[in-house]
Short mmCIF file of C-alpha atoms in Angstrom, two decimals:
data_model
loop_
_atom_site.label_atom_id
_atom_site.label_comp_id
_atom_site.label_asym_id
_atom_site.label_seq_id
_atom_site.Cartn_x
_atom_site.Cartn_y
_atom_site.Cartn_z
CA MET A 600 -15.77 -19.74 48.01
CA GLY A 601 -12.42 -20.09 46.31
CA ASP A 602 -12.88 -18.93 42.73
CA PHE A 603 -15.16 -16.03 41.89
CA LYS A 604 -15.43 -14.98 38.29
CA ILE A 605 -18.16 -12.55 37.35
CA VAL A 606 -18.96 -11.12 33.93
CA LEU A 607 -20.68 -7.72 33.70
CA LEU A 608 -22.81 -7.19 30.60
CA PRO A 609 -25.00 -4.26 29.50
CA PRO A 610 -27.11 -2.40 30.39
CA ASP A 611 -26.20 0.18 33.02
CA VAL A 612 -22.93 -1.27 34.32
CA GLN A 613 -21.42 1.33 36.65
CA GLU A 614 -17.71 2.19 36.46
CA HIS A 615 -17.18 1.73 40.19
CA TRP A 616 -18.73 -1.72 40.40
CA PRO A 617 -15.59 -3.77 39.58
CA ASP A 618 -13.59 -2.11 42.37
CA MET A 619 -16.48 -2.50 44.81
CA ILE A 620 -16.84 -6.19 43.96
CA ARG A 621 -13.12 -6.80 44.44
CA ALA A 622 -13.24 -4.97 47.78
CA ARG A 623 -16.14 -7.14 48.92
CA VAL A 624 -14.72 -10.37 47.42
CA PRO A 625 -10.90 -10.22 47.54
CA GLY A 626 -9.34 -11.99 44.59
CA ALA A 627 -12.49 -11.82 42.50
CA GLN A 628 -12.02 -11.84 38.73
CA VAL A 629 -14.32 -9.14 37.36
CA LEU A 630 -14.69 -8.68 33.60
CA VAL A 631 -16.71 -5.95 31.87
CA PHE A 632 -17.93 -6.23 28.27
CA ASP A 633 -19.82 -3.93 25.91
CA GLY A 634 -22.04 -6.78 24.71
CA PRO A 635 -22.75 -10.47 25.39
CA GLU A 636 -21.18 -11.69 22.14
CA GLU A 637 -17.82 -10.27 23.24
CA ALA A 638 -18.00 -12.28 26.45
CA LEU A 639 -18.54 -15.73 24.91
CA HIS A 640 -15.12 -17.12 25.81
CA ASP A 641 -15.06 -15.76 29.36
CA LEU A 642 -18.62 -16.83 30.10
CA GLU A 643 -17.64 -20.47 29.68
CA ASP A 644 -16.09 -20.61 33.15
CA ALA A 645 -17.87 -17.65 34.82
CA ASP A 646 -19.59 -18.31 38.14
CA CYS A 647 -22.03 -15.43 37.85
CA ALA A 648 -23.04 -12.54 35.64
CA TYR A 649 -24.90 -9.26 35.54
CA GLY A 650 -27.03 -8.13 32.60
CA TYR A 651 -29.01 -9.52 29.68
CA MET A 652 -27.91 -12.82 28.20
CA PRO A 653 -29.67 -14.14 25.06
CA PRO A 654 -30.13 -17.92 24.66
CA GLU A 655 -27.23 -18.41 22.26
CA VAL A 656 -24.88 -16.72 24.72
CA PHE A 657 -26.39 -18.37 27.79
CA SER A 658 -25.74 -21.79 26.27
CA ARG A 659 -21.99 -21.12 26.49
CA ALA A 660 -22.10 -20.29 30.23
CA ARG A 661 -21.91 -23.87 31.45
CA ARG A 662 -20.58 -23.07 34.91
CA LEU A 663 -22.94 -20.20 35.63
CA SER A 664 -24.83 -20.31 38.96
CA TRP A 665 -26.32 -16.84 39.32
CA ILE A 666 -27.44 -13.90 37.16
CA GLN A 667 -28.30 -10.48 38.54
CA ALA A 668 -31.02 -9.09 36.28
CA PRO A 669 -30.52 -5.40 35.45
CA ALA A 670 -34.06 -4.34 36.37
CA ALA A 671 -36.69 -4.66 39.06
CA ALA A 672 -39.00 -6.39 36.59
CA PRO A 673 -37.00 -7.40 33.51
CA HIS A 674 -38.66 -7.58 30.10
CA PRO A 675 -40.32 -11.00 29.59
CA SER A 676 -37.76 -11.81 26.88
CA PHE A 677 -35.09 -11.90 29.59
CA PHE A 678 -36.59 -15.18 30.83
CA HIS A 679 -36.03 -17.38 27.79
CA ASP A 680 -36.78 -21.09 28.09
CA ALA A 681 -33.16 -22.16 28.54
CA LEU A 682 -32.75 -19.85 31.53
CA VAL A 683 -36.08 -20.78 33.10
CA GLU A 684 -35.38 -24.50 32.79
CA SER A 685 -31.83 -24.24 34.12
CA ASP A 686 -30.54 -24.37 37.69
CA VAL A 687 -29.19 -20.82 37.43
CA THR A 688 -30.55 -18.51 40.14
CA VAL A 689 -31.84 -15.11 39.01
CA THR A 690 -32.11 -12.07 41.26
CA ASN A 691 -33.55 -8.66 40.42
CA PHE A 692 -33.72 -5.09 41.73
CA ARG A 693 -37.26 -5.16 43.06
CA GLY A 694 -37.95 -2.77 45.91
CA ILE A 695 -35.81 0.14 44.70
CA TYR A 696 -38.71 2.08 43.13
CA HIS A 697 -41.21 1.76 45.97
CA ASP A 698 -41.34 5.41 47.05
CA ASN A 699 -40.92 7.05 43.64
CA VAL A 700 -43.54 5.01 41.79
CA GLY A 701 -45.76 4.61 44.84
CA HIS A 702 -45.96 8.38 45.32
CA HIS A 703 -46.74 8.89 41.63
CA ALA A 704 -49.59 6.38 41.89
CA VAL A 705 -51.07 8.17 44.88
CA ALA A 706 -50.71 11.52 43.12
CA LEU A 707 -52.72 10.15 40.19
CA LEU A 708 -55.33 8.74 42.56
CA LEU A 709 -55.66 12.09 44.31
CA ALA A 710 -55.91 13.91 40.98
CA LEU A 711 -58.81 11.69 39.96
CA ALA A 712 -60.48 12.01 43.35
CA ARG A 713 -60.28 15.81 43.20
CA ARG A 714 -61.48 15.88 39.55
CA PHE A 715 -58.29 17.37 38.12
CA HIS A 716 -59.03 15.55 34.87
CA THR A 717 -61.98 17.94 34.54
CA TYR A 718 -60.40 21.11 35.90
CA LEU A 719 -57.15 21.00 33.91
CA PRO A 720 -58.92 21.27 30.52
CA GLN A 721 -61.21 23.94 31.99
CA GLN A 722 -58.15 25.92 33.08
CA LEU A 723 -56.77 25.87 29.54
CA ALA A 724 -60.18 27.00 28.25
CA HIS A 725 -60.48 29.75 30.93
CA ASP A 726 -63.72 28.07 31.99
CA TRP A 727 -64.74 28.75 35.63
CA LYS A 728 -67.20 25.95 36.30
CA PRO A 729 -67.46 23.62 39.32
CA ALA A 730 -67.43 19.93 38.42
CA GLU A 731 -69.15 17.13 40.30
CA PRO A 732 -68.12 16.76 43.96
CA ALA A 733 -64.74 15.28 44.83
CA VAL A 734 -64.48 11.73 46.14
CA HIS A 735 -64.26 11.70 49.94
CA LEU A 736 -61.36 9.34 50.52
CA PRO A 737 -62.24 8.21 54.09
CA ASP A 738 -65.49 6.84 52.66
CA SER A 739 -63.65 5.08 49.82
CA THR A 740 -61.98 1.73 49.21
CA VAL A 741 -58.80 1.22 47.21
CA LEU A 742 -57.84 -2.15 45.78
CA VAL A 743 -54.08 -2.51 45.29
CA VAL A 744 -53.26 -5.20 42.75
CA GLY A 745 -49.78 -6.36 43.69
CA LEU A 746 -48.51 -5.75 47.22
CA GLY A 747 -44.79 -5.65 46.49
CA GLY A 748 -42.65 -2.65 47.36
CA ILE A 749 -44.60 -0.18 45.22
CA GLY A 750 -48.01 -1.59 46.11
CA ALA A 751 -47.17 -1.61 49.80
CA GLU A 752 -46.18 2.07 49.65
CA VAL A 753 -49.45 2.90 47.87
CA ALA A 754 -51.41 0.95 50.46
CA ARG A 755 -49.59 2.61 53.37
CA ILE A 756 -50.28 6.14 52.12
CA CYS A 757 -53.89 5.38 51.22
CA LYS A 758 -54.47 4.04 54.72
CA ALA A 759 -52.97 7.25 56.14
CA LEU A 760 -55.49 9.18 54.02
CA GLY A 761 -58.28 7.30 55.79
CA MET A 762 -59.16 4.89 53.00
CA THR A 763 -60.18 1.27 53.39
CA VAL A 764 -57.38 -0.74 51.78
CA ALA A 765 -57.76 -4.12 50.09
CA ALA A 766 -54.98 -5.90 48.22
CA VAL A 767 -54.22 -9.03 46.24
CA ASP A 768 -50.77 -10.58 45.95
CA PRO A 769 -49.45 -14.01 44.93
CA ARG A 770 -46.59 -14.08 47.45
CA ARG A 771 -47.52 -12.07 50.49
CA THR A 772 -49.48 -14.02 53.10
CA GLU A 773 -49.07 -11.89 56.23
CA ARG A 774 -51.39 -8.88 56.22
CA PRO A 775 -49.64 -5.58 57.08
CA GLY A 776 -51.39 -3.29 59.53
CA TYR A 777 -52.16 -0.75 56.82
CA VAL A 778 -54.10 -3.31 54.77
CA ASP A 779 -57.63 -4.20 55.82
CA ASP A 780 -58.12 -7.18 53.52
CA LEU A 781 -55.37 -9.22 51.83
CA ARG A 782 -56.25 -12.00 49.38
CA ARG A 783 -54.74 -14.17 46.69
CA PRO A 784 -54.96 -12.84 43.10
CA GLU A 785 -57.78 -15.27 42.40
CA ALA A 786 -60.01 -13.13 44.64
CA VAL A 787 -59.64 -9.99 42.50
CA GLY A 788 -63.08 -10.53 40.95
CA GLU A 789 -64.65 -10.63 44.40
CA LEU A 790 -62.94 -7.42 45.52
CA LEU A 791 -63.36 -5.30 42.38
CA PRO A 792 -67.08 -4.53 42.90
CA LYS A 793 -66.23 -3.01 46.30
CA ALA A 794 -63.41 -0.75 45.12
CA ASP A 795 -63.68 2.96 44.33
CA PHE A 796 -60.07 3.01 43.09
CA VAL A 797 -58.03 0.17 41.62
CA VAL A 798 -54.26 0.67 41.57
CA VAL A 799 -52.28 -1.78 39.43
CA THR A 800 -48.62 -2.24 40.45
CA THR A 801 -47.96 -5.74 39.08
CA PRO A 802 -45.02 -6.81 36.91
CA ASP A 803 -45.52 -8.25 33.43
CA THR A 804 -45.86 -11.99 33.96
CA PRO A 805 -47.78 -14.77 32.19
CA GLN A 806 -50.42 -14.41 34.92
CA THR A 807 -50.81 -10.62 34.71
CA ARG A 808 -50.45 -9.97 30.98
CA GLY A 809 -53.83 -8.79 29.71
CA MET A 810 -55.28 -9.26 33.20
CA PHE A 811 -57.42 -6.11 33.10
CA ASN A 812 -59.75 -6.74 30.19
CA SER A 813 -63.43 -6.28 29.48
CA SER A 814 -64.36 -9.04 31.94
CA LEU A 815 -62.71 -7.32 34.89
CA PHE A 816 -63.85 -3.84 33.87
CA ALA A 817 -67.42 -5.18 33.90
CA LEU A 818 -66.96 -6.07 37.59
CA MET A 819 -65.88 -2.57 38.62
CA LYS A 820 -68.22 0.11 39.93
CA PRO A 821 -69.36 2.62 37.28
CA ALA A 822 -68.00 5.30 39.63
CA ALA A 823 -64.61 3.58 40.05
CA PHE A 824 -61.23 4.74 38.73
CA LEU A 825 -58.28 2.70 37.44
CA VAL A 826 -54.65 3.71 38.07
CA ASN A 827 -51.85 1.77 36.36
CA VAL A 828 -48.21 2.31 37.33
CA GLY A 829 -47.18 -1.35 37.00
CA ARG A 830 -46.72 -2.64 33.47
CA GLY A 831 -48.65 -1.55 30.41
CA ALA A 832 -49.16 -5.14 29.26
CA CYS A 833 -51.38 -5.77 32.29
CA VAL A 834 -54.19 -3.61 30.86
CA VAL A 835 -55.79 -4.25 27.46
CA LEU A 836 -56.03 -0.76 26.00
CA ASP A 837 -58.88 -1.46 23.57
CA ASP A 838 -60.97 -2.89 26.42
CA LEU A 839 -60.10 0.07 28.64
CA VAL A 840 -61.16 2.56 25.96
CA GLU A 841 -64.49 0.78 25.59
CA ALA A 842 -65.02 0.68 29.36
CA LEU A 843 -64.36 4.43 29.56
CA ARG A 844 -66.59 5.25 26.60
CA SER A 845 -69.47 3.10 27.82
CA GLY A 846 -69.35 4.34 31.39
CA ALA A 847 -68.44 0.93 32.76
CA ILE A 848 -65.82 2.80 34.83
CA ALA A 849 -65.55 6.51 35.64
CA GLY A 850 -61.98 7.20 34.58
CA ALA A 851 -58.35 6.17 34.50
CA ALA A 852 -54.87 7.54 35.20
CA LEU A 853 -52.04 5.78 33.41
CA ASP A 854 -48.26 5.98 33.46
CA VAL A 855 -47.65 2.76 31.50
CA PHE A 856 -49.27 1.45 28.34
CA GLU A 857 -49.68 -1.71 26.31
CA ILE A 858 -48.15 0.26 23.42
CA GLU A 859 -45.32 2.70 24.18
CA PRO A 860 -45.00 5.44 23.20
CA LEU A 861 -48.76 5.79 23.10
CA PRO A 862 -49.59 6.63 19.44
CA ALA A 863 -50.49 10.27 18.86
CA ASN A 864 -53.84 9.25 17.35
CA HIS A 865 -54.82 6.95 20.19
CA PRO A 866 -58.28 7.77 21.58
CA LEU A 867 -57.03 7.87 25.18
CA TRP A 868 -55.33 11.22 24.52
CA LYS A 869 -58.64 13.00 24.00
CA MET A 870 -60.81 11.23 26.53
CA PRO A 871 -62.05 13.68 29.18
CA ASN A 872 -61.93 11.10 31.98
CA VAL A 873 -58.28 10.11 31.49
CA LEU A 874 -54.99 11.39 32.91
CA ILE A 875 -51.77 10.39 31.12
CA THR A 876 -48.12 10.58 32.13
CA PRO A 877 -45.49 9.18 29.72
CA HIS A 878 -43.92 6.38 31.82
CA ILE A 879 -42.10 8.82 34.06
CA ALA A 880 -43.03 7.63 37.57
CA ALA A 881 -39.40 6.73 38.27
CA LEU A 882 -37.68 8.84 35.61
CA ASP A 883 -34.53 10.47 37.01
CA ALA A 884 -35.65 9.53 40.51
CA PRO A 885 -33.04 10.08 43.23
CA HIS A 886 -31.14 7.28 44.97
CA LEU A 887 -31.86 4.56 42.37
CA LEU A 888 -28.20 4.05 41.49
CA GLU A 889 -27.23 3.76 45.14
CA ARG A 890 -30.02 1.25 45.76
CA ARG A 891 -29.06 -0.85 42.72
CA THR A 892 -25.42 -0.82 43.77
CA GLU A 893 -26.18 -1.80 47.35
CA ILE A 894 -28.25 -4.82 46.32
CA PHE A 895 -25.79 -5.99 43.65
CA ILE A 896 -22.61 -5.68 45.72
CA ASP A 897 -24.31 -7.27 48.71
CA ASN A 898 -25.41 -10.18 46.54
CA CYS A 899 -21.85 -10.60 45.23
CA GLY A 900 -20.67 -10.98 48.80
CA ARG A 901 -23.50 -13.33 49.67
CA PHE A 902 -22.77 -15.49 46.64
CA ALA A 903 -19.06 -15.67 47.47
CA ASP A 904 -19.85 -16.55 51.09
CA GLY A 905 -22.43 -19.17 50.16
CA GLN A 906 -25.24 -17.17 51.79
CA PRO A 907 -28.84 -16.81 50.51
CA LEU A 908 -29.19 -14.13 47.82
CA ARG A 909 -31.57 -11.17 48.01
CA ASN A 910 -34.46 -10.71 45.59
CA VAL A 911 -34.45 -14.23 44.18
CA VAL A 912 -36.85 -14.50 41.23
CA ASP A 913 -39.43 -17.21 40.65
CA LYS A 914 -38.24 -17.82 37.09
CA ALA A 915 -41.33 -19.74 35.98
CA ASN A 916 -43.53 -16.78 36.93
CA ARG A 917 -41.00 -14.07 35.95
CA TYR A 918 -41.02 -12.16 39.25
#
């Protein structure tokens, strides 16, 4: 295309991006701002942008065609009504966390299966006492809720461990070889009673927010475990606490929470059948900057060349 004007807004704009964009799109006009309000004038004739853009700023960007969201699953507030109802294409960084978060999820699953939630407190108490037998994974079924990049990595490793793997996903229709049963999300209630482990990797969308509540916990096996590395809003904490207290499910391992930071007086901290990590599955993970850069610069080139963009978001569903 002839003109190419892009505005870079916070967060996490990298110093080398402007030069990389100009190298990929010769003649590109690249402008970097510390905040969206500073960019009001230049957004009026910008073709594309990176970063968060509130409604009052977005309304000034009349020529805008594409926004690169600064996250794999942006906060729901990113998708305000004006953006969702517009013709502006949104892309994100999904896929860059698949190994880091996927491996953390499997580590939590293995910790539950091997009863580490029992043995770690016993270690601190100097208490040498065998717990109930570990879960034999080849005789177990895992249900992966969300078969995107992270969910697919979880499913692949679980299959390598000998587990039966079921999954639900709203987009994916072709079943990978490491998944035994792939369904639409509407089938989650049918699959839950068969699962020994349920791993949640979904983004926060209108469809997933509060998805795991008392109704779904009631469908799980009493011996089943929940692992959540997706978004905290997908699991209703009060309902989870009740399910754990009542024995509706056997335990949980959580890296994300409906309330963050998890309050110091929250009952989950002291529950003997719970493992907690403080939203660190991808904290300081290697290669994330390189992966973000590769997707963004590639999309700049694709946009300039009139080619399809990578990681296009379904704005109505926020993923």
